[in-house]
Amino acid sequence: MTKGARRDRGGESGRPGGGVGQWAAARELFLDNLKVILIAVIIAGHAIIGYSELDWWSYADVREVTLSSVTVAVLFAVAAPFALLVVPLLFLIAGLLTPLSLDRKGVRRFVRDRLLRLGIPFVLFALLIWPLLEYALFRLLGNPVGLLEEGSLDTGVLWFIGALLTFSLVYAAWIRVAGPRRGVRRSGAEIGLRHLLLLVAGVTVAAFLVRLAVPFEGDSKYVDLNFYQWPASVGLFGLGIAISGAGWLSAVPDRLRRLSRTATLVAAVAFAGAAIYGTTLEGEFEEVWGGGWHWRPLAFAAAESALAVFGAVWVLGVAQRRLDRRFRWARPAISRSAYGAFMLQGVVLFGLAVALRPLPLPAEVKALGVATVGVAGCFALAWLLISRVPGVSRVL
């Protein structure tokens, strides 16, 4: 039995059970530490993007100051390539843990727990709280809009939860149809470089085709669930399931980790060049980042897919070697609050941005302030709700 299997007995669902200490004792340390870092990066990234001209975070529509073009160019060249692997990495982690969870709980309990922990928050936050929060923000700042003004219901960051719930239920249905499993296989087929290259190619083609209907950063007709990101999300979730029985929860094969590092750095350089090209050439932005029958969107999808696949594998391997221990900043309460912090980021970041609005400060200073305080505030608020409000710990 692998280290991952031994530790997982306490419950992948994340409920405290007999207290946060008992919850933490049953976890993979590197996974909890990695999740905290990834969610902190997501929160900080949204805070900073809120002061840019990019319409990727709601506050950008009503921002009072704007990041300079130099700042945006640096962020694109340095941060954007690695930001694109954050969400796929979260899906890879989810895929790794899903078979273990389903084997332990059985299909019926697995589905019930997923509906409780993912379904209820998605309905409450994505379909009610987030749209109302946006509406209140825009109305407060003199830019009132209807909840469906753009033609589709904006679910904000909760698209991730909706996608994860969908993938989990589809996997459970497949296991149900295929027949009961007798535990996670420990001798699964070895995943090598050839398999990862094939996955990159498949995700590239799928992303290119999907974006013909739903362009990058575009909305679907009724509900905005970031369908343009689903090809990489499905691919990494599936990869996680495929490698869950091959020992990858304990250690990514060293040779594949090193090859993935090289591929990630090459893809990052290519993506940085495409990012600078797409943001500096007037009139070319949509042609590079959007979708259509052209080589530029295909090249963008290829670089993005390579980053998603190889970057996720590389970072997972690094985390297993560097993050599998207790850190002062990663106490059990912080790890336990990661999911709640992700859910609550809109409330905290919008509140901080509005509070700083009257101050005559440059956008760079405000962005850094909202990002720093926002990360801490999201985790603190999440833990306050989990530890003090009855019933919250069951869903957050």
mmCIF file of N, CA and C in Angstrom, residues 265-275 303:
data_model
loop_
_atom_site.group_PDB
_atom_site.id
_atom_site.type_symbol
_atom_site.label_atom_id
_atom_site.label_comp_id
_atom_site.label_asym_id
_atom_site.label_seq_id
_atom_site.Cartn_x
_atom_site.Cartn_y
_atom_site.Cartn_z
ATOM 1 N N LEU A 265 9.338 24.753 -19.551
ATOM 2 C CA LEU A 265 10.114 25.982 -19.751
ATOM 3 C C LEU A 265 10.114 26.395 -21.221
ATOM 4 N N VAL A 266 10.213 25.429 -22.111
ATOM 5 C CA VAL A 266 10.157 25.742 -23.551
ATOM 6 C C VAL A 266 8.790 26.316 -23.909
ATOM 7 N N ALA A 267 7.720 25.679 -23.412
ATOM 8 C CA ALA A 267 6.366 26.164 -23.699
ATOM 9 C C ALA A 267 6.139 27.539 -23.083
ATOM 10 N N ALA A 268 6.730 27.789 -21.909
ATOM 11 C CA ALA A 268 6.566 29.085 -21.252
ATOM 12 C C ALA A 268 7.207 30.198 -22.070
ATOM 13 N N VAL A 269 8.384 29.929 -22.613
ATOM 14 C CA VAL A 269 9.052 30.924 -23.462
ATOM 15 C C VAL A 269 8.221 31.184 -24.715
ATOM 16 N N ALA A 270 7.713 30.122 -25.326
ATOM 17 C CA ALA A 270 6.887 30.292 -26.524
ATOM 18 C C ALA A 270 5.621 31.068 -26.210
ATOM 19 N N PHE A 271 5.018 30.747 -25.071
ATOM 20 C CA PHE A 271 3.793 31.440 -24.700
ATOM 21 C C PHE A 271 4.076 32.904 -24.381
ATOM 22 N N ALA A 272 5.174 33.181 -23.692
ATOM 23 C CA ALA A 272 5.521 34.569 -23.377
ATOM 24 C C ALA A 272 5.682 35.390 -24.650
ATOM 25 N N GLY A 273 6.330 34.801 -25.652
ATOM 26 C CA GLY A 273 6.468 35.505 -26.921
ATOM 27 C C GLY A 273 5.123 35.751 -27.575
ATOM 28 N N ALA A 274 4.249 34.751 -27.540
ATOM 29 C CA ALA A 274 2.910 34.921 -28.111
ATOM 30 C C ALA A 274 2.116 35.959 -27.338
ATOM 31 N N ALA A 275 2.291 35.990 -25.999
ATOM 32 C CA ALA A 275 1.568 36.958 -25.174
ATOM 33 C C ALA A 275 1.980 38.381 -25.509
ATOM 34 N N ALA A 303 0.550 25.949 -27.220
ATOM 35 C CA ALA A 303 1.415 26.396 -26.125
ATOM 36 C C ALA A 303 0.703 26.272 -24.783
#
